[in-house]
Coordinates of N, CA and C in Angstrom, one line a residue:
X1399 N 0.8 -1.2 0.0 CA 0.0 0.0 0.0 C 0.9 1.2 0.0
X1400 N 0.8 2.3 -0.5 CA 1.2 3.6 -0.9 C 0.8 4.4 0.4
X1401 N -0.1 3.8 1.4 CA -0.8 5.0 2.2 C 0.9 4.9 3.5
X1402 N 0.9 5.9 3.7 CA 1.9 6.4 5.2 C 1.4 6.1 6.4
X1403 N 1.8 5.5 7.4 CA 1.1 5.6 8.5 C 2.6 5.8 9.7
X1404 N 2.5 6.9 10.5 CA 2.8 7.8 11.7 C 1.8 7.5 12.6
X1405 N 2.8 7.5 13.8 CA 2.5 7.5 15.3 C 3.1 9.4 15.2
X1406 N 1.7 10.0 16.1 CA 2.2 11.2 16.2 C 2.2 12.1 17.6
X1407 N 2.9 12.3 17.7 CA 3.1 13.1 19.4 C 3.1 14.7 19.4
X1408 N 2.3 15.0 20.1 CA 2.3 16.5 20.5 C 3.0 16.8 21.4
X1409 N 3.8 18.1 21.4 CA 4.3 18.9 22.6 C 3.5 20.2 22.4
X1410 N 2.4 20.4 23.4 CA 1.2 21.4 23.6 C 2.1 22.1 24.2
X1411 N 1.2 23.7 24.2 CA 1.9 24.5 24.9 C 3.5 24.4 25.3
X1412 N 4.4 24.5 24.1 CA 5.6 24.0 24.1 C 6.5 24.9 24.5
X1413 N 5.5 26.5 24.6 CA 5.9 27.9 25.0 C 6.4 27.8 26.7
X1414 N 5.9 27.3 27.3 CA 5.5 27.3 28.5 C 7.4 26.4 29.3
X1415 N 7.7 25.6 28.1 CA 8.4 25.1 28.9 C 10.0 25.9 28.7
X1416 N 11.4 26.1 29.7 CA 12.5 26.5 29.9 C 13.4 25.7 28.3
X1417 N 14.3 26.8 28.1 CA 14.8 26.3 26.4 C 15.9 24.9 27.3
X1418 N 16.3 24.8 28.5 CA 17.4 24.1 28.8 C 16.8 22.8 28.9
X1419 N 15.5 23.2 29.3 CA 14.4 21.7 29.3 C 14.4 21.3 28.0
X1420 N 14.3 22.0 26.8 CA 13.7 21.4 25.7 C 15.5 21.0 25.2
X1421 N 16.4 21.1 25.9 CA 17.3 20.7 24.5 C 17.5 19.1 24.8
X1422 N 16.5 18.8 25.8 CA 16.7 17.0 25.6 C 16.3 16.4 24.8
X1423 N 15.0 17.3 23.7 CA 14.3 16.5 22.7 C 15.1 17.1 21.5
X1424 N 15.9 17.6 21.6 CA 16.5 18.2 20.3 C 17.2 17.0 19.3
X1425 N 17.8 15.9 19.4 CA 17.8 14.5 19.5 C 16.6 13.9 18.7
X1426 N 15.7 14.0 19.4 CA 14.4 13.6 19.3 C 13.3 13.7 18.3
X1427 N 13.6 15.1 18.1 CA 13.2 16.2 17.0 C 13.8 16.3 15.7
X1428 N 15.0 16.3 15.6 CA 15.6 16.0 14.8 C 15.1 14.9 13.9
X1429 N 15.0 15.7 12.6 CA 14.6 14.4 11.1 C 16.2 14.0 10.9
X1430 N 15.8 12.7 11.1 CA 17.7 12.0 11.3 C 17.5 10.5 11.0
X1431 N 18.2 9.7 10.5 CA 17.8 8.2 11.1 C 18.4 8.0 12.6
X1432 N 19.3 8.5 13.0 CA 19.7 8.3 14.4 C 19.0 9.1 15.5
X1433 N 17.8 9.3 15.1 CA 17.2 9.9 16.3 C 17.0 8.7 17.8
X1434 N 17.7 9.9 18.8 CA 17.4 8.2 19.9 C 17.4 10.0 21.1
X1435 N 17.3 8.9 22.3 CA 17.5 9.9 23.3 C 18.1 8.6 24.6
X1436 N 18.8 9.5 25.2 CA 20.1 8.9 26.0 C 19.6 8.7 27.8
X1437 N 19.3 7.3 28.1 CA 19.0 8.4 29.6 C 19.9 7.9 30.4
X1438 N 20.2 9.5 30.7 CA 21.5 10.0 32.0 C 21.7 8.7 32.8
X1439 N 20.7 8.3 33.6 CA 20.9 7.6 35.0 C 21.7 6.1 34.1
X1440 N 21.5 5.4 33.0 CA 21.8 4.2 32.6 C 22.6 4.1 31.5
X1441 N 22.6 5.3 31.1 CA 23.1 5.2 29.8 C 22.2 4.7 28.2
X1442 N 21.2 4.0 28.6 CA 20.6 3.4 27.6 C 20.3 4.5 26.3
X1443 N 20.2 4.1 25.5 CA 19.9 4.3 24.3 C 18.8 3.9 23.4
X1444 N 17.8 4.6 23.6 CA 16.4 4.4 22.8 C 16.2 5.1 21.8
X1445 N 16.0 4.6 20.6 CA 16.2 5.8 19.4 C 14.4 5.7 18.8
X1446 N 14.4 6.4 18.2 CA 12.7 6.9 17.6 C 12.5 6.2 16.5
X1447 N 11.6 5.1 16.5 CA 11.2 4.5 14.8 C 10.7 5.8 14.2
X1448 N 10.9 5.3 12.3 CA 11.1 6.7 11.7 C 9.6 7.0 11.4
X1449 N 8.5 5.9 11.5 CA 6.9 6.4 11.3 C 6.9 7.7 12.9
X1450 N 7.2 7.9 13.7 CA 7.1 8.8 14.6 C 7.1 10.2 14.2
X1451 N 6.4 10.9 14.2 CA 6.6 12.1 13.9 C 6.1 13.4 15.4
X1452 N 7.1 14.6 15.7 CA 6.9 15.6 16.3 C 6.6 16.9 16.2
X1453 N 5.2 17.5 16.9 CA 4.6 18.5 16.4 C 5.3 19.5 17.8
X1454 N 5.1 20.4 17.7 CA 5.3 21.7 19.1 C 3.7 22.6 18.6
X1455 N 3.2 22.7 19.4 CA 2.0 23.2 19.4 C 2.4 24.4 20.3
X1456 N 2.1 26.0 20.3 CA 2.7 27.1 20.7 C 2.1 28.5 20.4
X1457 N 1.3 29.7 21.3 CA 0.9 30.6 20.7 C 1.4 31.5 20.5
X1458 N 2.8 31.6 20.3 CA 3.7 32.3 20.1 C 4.4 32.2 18.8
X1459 N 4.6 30.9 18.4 CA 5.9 30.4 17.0 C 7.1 30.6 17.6
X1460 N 7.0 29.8 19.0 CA 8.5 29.8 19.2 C 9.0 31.2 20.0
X1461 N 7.9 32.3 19.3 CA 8.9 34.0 19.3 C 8.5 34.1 21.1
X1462 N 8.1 34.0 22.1 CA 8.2 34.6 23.2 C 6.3 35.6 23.1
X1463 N 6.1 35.8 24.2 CA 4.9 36.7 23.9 C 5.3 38.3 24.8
X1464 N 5.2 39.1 24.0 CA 5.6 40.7 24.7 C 4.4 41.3 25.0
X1465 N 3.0 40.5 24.1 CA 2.2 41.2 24.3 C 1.5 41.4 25.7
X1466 N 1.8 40.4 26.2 CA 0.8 40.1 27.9 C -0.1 39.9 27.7
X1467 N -0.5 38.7 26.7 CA -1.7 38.0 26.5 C -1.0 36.7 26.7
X1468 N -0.2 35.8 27.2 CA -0.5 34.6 27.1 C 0.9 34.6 28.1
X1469 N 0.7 34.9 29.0 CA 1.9 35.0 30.2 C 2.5 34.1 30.6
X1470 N 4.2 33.8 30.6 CA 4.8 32.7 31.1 C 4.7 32.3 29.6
X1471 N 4.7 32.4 27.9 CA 5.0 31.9 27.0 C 6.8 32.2 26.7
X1472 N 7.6 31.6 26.6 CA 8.8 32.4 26.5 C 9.5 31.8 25.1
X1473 N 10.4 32.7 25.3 CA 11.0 32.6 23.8 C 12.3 31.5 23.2
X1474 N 11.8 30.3 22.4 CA 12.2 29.6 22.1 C 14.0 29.4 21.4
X1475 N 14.9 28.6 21.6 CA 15.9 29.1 20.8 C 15.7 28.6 19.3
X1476 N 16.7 29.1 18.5 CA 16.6 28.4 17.2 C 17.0 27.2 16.7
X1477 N 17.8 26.7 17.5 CA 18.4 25.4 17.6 C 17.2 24.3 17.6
X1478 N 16.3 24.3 18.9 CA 15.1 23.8 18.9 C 14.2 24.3 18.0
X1479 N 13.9 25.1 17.4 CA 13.3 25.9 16.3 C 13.1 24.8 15.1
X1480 N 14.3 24.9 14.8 CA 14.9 24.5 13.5 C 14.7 22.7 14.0
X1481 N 14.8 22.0 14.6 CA 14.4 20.8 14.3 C 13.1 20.3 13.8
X1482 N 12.3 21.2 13.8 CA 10.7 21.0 13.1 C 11.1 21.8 11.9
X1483 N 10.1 20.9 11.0 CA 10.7 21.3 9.3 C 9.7 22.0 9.2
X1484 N 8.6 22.5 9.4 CA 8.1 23.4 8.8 C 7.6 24.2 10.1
X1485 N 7.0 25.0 10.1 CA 6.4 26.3 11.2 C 5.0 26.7 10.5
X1486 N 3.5 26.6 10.9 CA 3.0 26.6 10.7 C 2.1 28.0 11.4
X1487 N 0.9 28.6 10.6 CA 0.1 29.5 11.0 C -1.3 29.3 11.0
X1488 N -1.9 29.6 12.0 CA -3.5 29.6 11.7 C -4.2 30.4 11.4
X1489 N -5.1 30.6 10.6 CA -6.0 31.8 10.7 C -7.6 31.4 11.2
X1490 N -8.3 32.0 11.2 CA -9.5 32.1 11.7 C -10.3 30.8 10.7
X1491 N -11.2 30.2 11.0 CA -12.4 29.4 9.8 C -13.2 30.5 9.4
X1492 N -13.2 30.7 8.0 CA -14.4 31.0 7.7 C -15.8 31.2 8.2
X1493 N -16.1 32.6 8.0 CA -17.5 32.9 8.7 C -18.1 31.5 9.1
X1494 N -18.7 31.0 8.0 CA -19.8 30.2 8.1 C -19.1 28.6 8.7
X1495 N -17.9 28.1 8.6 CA -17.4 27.2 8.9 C -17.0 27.4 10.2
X1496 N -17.0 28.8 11.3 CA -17.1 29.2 12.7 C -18.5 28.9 13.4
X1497 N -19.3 29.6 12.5 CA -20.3 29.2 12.9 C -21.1 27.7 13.2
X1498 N -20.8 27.2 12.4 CA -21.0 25.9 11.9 C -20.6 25.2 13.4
X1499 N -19.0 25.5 13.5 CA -18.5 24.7 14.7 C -19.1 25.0 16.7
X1500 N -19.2 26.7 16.0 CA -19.9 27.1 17.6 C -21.5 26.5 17.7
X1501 N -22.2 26.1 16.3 CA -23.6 25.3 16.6 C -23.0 23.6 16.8
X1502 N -22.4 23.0 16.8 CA -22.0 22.0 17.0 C -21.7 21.9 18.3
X1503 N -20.9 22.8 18.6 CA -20.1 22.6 20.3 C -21.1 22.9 20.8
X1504 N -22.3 24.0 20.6 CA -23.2 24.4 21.8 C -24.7 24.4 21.6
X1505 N -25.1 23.8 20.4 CA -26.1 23.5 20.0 C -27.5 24.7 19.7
X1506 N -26.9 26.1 19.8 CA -27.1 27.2 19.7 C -27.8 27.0 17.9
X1507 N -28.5 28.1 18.0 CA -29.7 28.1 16.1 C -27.9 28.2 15.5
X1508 N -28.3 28.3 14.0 CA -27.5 28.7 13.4 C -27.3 30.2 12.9
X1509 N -29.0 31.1 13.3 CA -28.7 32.5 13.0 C -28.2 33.1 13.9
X1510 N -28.2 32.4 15.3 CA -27.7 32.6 16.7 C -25.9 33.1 16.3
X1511 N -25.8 31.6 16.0 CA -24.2 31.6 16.0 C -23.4 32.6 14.4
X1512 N -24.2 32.7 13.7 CA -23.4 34.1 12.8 C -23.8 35.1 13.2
X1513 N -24.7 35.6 14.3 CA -24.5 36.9 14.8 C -23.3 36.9 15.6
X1514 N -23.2 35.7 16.5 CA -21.6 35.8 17.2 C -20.6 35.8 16.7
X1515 N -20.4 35.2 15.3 CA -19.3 35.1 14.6 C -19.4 36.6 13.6
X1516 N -20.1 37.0 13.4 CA -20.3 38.5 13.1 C -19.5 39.7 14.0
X1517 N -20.1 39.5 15.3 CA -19.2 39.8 16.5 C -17.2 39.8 16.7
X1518 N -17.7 38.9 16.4 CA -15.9 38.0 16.9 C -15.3 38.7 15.8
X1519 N -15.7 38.5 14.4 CA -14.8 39.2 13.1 C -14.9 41.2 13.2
X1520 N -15.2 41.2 13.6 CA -15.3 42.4 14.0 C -14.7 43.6 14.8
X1521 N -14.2 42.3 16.3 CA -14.0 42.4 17.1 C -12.4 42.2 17.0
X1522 N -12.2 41.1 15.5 CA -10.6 40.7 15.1 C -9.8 42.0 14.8
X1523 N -10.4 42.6 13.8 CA -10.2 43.9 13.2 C -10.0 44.8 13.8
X1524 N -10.5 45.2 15.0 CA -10.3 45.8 16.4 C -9.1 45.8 16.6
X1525 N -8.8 44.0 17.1 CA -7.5 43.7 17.8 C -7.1 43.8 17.1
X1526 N -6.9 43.7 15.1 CA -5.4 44.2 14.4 C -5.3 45.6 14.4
X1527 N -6.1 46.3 14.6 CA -5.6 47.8 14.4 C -5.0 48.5 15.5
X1528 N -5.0 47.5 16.5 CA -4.3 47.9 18.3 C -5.2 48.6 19.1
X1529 N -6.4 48.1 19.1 CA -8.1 48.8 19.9 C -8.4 47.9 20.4
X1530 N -7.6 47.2 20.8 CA -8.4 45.9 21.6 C -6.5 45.0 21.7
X1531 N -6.5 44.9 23.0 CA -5.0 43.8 23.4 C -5.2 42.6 22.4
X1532 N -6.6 42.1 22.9 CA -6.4 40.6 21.6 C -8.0 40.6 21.2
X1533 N -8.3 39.8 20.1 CA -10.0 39.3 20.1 C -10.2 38.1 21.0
X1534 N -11.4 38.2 20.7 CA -12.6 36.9 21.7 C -11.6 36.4 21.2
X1535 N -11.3 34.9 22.4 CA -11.1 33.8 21.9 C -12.3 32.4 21.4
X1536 N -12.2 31.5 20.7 CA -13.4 31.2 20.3 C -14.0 30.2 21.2
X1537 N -12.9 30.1 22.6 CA -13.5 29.3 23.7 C -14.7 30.6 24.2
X1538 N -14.4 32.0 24.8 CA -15.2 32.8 24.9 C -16.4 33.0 24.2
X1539 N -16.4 32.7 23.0 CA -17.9 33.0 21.7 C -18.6 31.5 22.4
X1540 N -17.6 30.2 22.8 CA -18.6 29.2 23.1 C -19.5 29.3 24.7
X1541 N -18.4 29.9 25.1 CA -19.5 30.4 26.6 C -20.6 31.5 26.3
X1542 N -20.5 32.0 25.9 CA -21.2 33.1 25.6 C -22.7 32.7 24.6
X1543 N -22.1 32.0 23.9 CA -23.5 30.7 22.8 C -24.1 29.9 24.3
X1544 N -23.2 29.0 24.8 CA -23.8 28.4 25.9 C -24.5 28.9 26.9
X1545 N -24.4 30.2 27.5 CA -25.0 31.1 28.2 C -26.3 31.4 27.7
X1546 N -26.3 31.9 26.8 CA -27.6 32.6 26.1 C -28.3 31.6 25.8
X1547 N -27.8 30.4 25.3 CA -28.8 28.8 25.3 C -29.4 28.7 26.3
X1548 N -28.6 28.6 27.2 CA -29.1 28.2 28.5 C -29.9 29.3 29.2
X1549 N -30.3 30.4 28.8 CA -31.6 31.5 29.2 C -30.8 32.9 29.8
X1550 N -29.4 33.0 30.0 CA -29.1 34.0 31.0 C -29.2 35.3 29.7
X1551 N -29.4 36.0 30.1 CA -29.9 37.6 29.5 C -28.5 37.4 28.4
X1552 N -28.9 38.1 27.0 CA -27.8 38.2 26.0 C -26.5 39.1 26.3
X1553 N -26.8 40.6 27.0 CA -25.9 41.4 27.6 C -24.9 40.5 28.7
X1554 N -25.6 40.0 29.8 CA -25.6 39.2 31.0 C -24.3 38.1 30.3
X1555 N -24.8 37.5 29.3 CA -23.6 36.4 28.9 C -22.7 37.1 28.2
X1556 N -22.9 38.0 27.4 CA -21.7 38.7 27.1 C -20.7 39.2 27.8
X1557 N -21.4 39.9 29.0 CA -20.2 40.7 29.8 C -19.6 39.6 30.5
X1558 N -19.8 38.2 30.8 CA -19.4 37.5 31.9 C -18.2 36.2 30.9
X1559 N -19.0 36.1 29.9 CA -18.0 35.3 28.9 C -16.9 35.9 28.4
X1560 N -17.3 37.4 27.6 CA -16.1 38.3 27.3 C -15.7 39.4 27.9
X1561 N -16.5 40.3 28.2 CA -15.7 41.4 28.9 C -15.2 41.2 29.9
X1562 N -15.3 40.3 31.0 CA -14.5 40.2 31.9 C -13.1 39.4 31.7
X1563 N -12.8 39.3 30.6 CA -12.3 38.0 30.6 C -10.8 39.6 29.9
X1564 N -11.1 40.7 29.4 CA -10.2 41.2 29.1 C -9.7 42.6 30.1
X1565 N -8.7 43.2 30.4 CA -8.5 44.5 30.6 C -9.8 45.1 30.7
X1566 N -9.6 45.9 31.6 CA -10.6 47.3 31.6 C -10.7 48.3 30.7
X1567 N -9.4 48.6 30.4 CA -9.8 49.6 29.0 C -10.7 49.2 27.8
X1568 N -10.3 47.7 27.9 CA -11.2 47.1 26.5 C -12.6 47.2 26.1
X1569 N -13.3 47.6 27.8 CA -14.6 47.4 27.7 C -15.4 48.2 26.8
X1570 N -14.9 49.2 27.2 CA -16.2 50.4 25.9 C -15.7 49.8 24.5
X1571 N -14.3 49.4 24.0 CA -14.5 49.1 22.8 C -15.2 47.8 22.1
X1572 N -15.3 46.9 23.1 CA -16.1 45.8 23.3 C -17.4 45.7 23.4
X1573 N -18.0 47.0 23.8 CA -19.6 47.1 24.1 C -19.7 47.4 22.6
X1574 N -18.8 48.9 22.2 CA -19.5 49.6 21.2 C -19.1 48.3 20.0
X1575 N -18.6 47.2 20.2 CA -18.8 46.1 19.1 C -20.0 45.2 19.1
X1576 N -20.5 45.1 20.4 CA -21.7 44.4 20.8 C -22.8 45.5 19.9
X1577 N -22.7 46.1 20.4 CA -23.9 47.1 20.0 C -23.8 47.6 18.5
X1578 N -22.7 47.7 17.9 CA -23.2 47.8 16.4 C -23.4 46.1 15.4
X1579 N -22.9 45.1 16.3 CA -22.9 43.8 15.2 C -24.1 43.1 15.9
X1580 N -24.5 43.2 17.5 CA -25.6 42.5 17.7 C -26.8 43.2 17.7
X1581 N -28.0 42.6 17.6 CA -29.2 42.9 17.7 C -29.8 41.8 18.9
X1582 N -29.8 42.2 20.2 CA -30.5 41.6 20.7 C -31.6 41.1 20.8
X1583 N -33.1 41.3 20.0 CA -33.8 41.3 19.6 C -34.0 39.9 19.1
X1584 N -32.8 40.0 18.0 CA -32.9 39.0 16.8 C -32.6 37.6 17.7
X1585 N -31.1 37.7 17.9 CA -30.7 37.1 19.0 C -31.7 36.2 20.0
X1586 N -32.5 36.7 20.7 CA -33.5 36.1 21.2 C -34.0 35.5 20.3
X1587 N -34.5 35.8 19.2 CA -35.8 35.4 18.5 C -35.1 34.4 17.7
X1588 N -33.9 34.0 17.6 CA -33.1 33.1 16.6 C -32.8 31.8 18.1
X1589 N -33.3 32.2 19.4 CA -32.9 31.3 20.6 C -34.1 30.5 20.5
X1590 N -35.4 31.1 20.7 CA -36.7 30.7 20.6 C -36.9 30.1 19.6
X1591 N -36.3 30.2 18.5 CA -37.3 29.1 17.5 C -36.4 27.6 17.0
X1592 N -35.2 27.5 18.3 CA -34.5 26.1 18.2 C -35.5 25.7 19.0

């Protein structure tokens, strides 16, 4: 058969850990046929079959965060960098493919969930032009869907899912995004007829 099959390992939050900690997977990481890792106490020698493959999962890219949104992320060396072949970026899903996922996770209508996702893109634009430290995150849009499912006032889940969740300065620019992308009205009326 033609098809590839990998065993695959994550290192989550890979930001989080000291660069002196990580140079024991450097070894490890490494696209090599002699990938092994050595342990200290025995000496032994255990090397990586080559279906194995290693991801670093990280909200930084390695770079460190200056912004003071994701604190305790620090900045990766290049050494460790460079043993992953490629470096990857995410962007947002598609309107409708956001929405799609916040009706799936929280069972929210679907005209429900593109007024939130209406929100949130809105809210992105904000945070690139430096009017907002960062956007919703899309765990926030799911509390915020789950709240208003579950009956609590649409303002009420907003401020508790996301405004609190940012700086104080952020608030007025966070309202005045509530109040020109939502219609609470509709909102309701898109909860009522799931």
């Amino acid at each position: 058969s033609d098809v590839c099959s990998s065993d695959l390992v994550l290192l989550d939050e890979i930001g989080f850990a000291r660069a002196q900690s990580l140079a024991a997977l450097h070894a490890l990481c490494e696209h090599s046929p002699h990938r092994s890792i050595t342990i200290a106490e025995t000496g032994e020698r255990i090397g990586v079959a080559d279906h194995v493959v290693f991801f670093g999962a990280d909200n930084s890219n390695g770079h460190g965060d200056h912004s003071g949104n994701f604190a305790g992320v620090r900045e990766q060396n290049t050494a460790f960098l460079d043993r992953f072949s490629f470096t990857l970026r995410f962007e947002y899903l598609k309107p409708i493919d956001e929405a799609d996922l916040i009706v799936r996770r929280t069972s929210i209508s679907p005209e429900a969930a593109v007024l939130i996702v209406g929100f949130a893109n809105v809210a992105r634009e904000k945070a690139r032009a430096g009017l907002l430290t960062q956007p919703p995150s899309l765990r926030q849009l799911f509390a915020w869907a789950r709240a208003v499912k579950k009956g609590l006032p649409v303002q009420i889940a907003f401020r508790n899912a996301v405004i609190n969740k940012f700086p104080a300065d952020c608030e007025a620019e966070l309202r005045g995004v509530f109040s020109a992308t939502i219609d609470v009205q509709s909102l309701k009326s898109f909860l009522v007829k799931r």
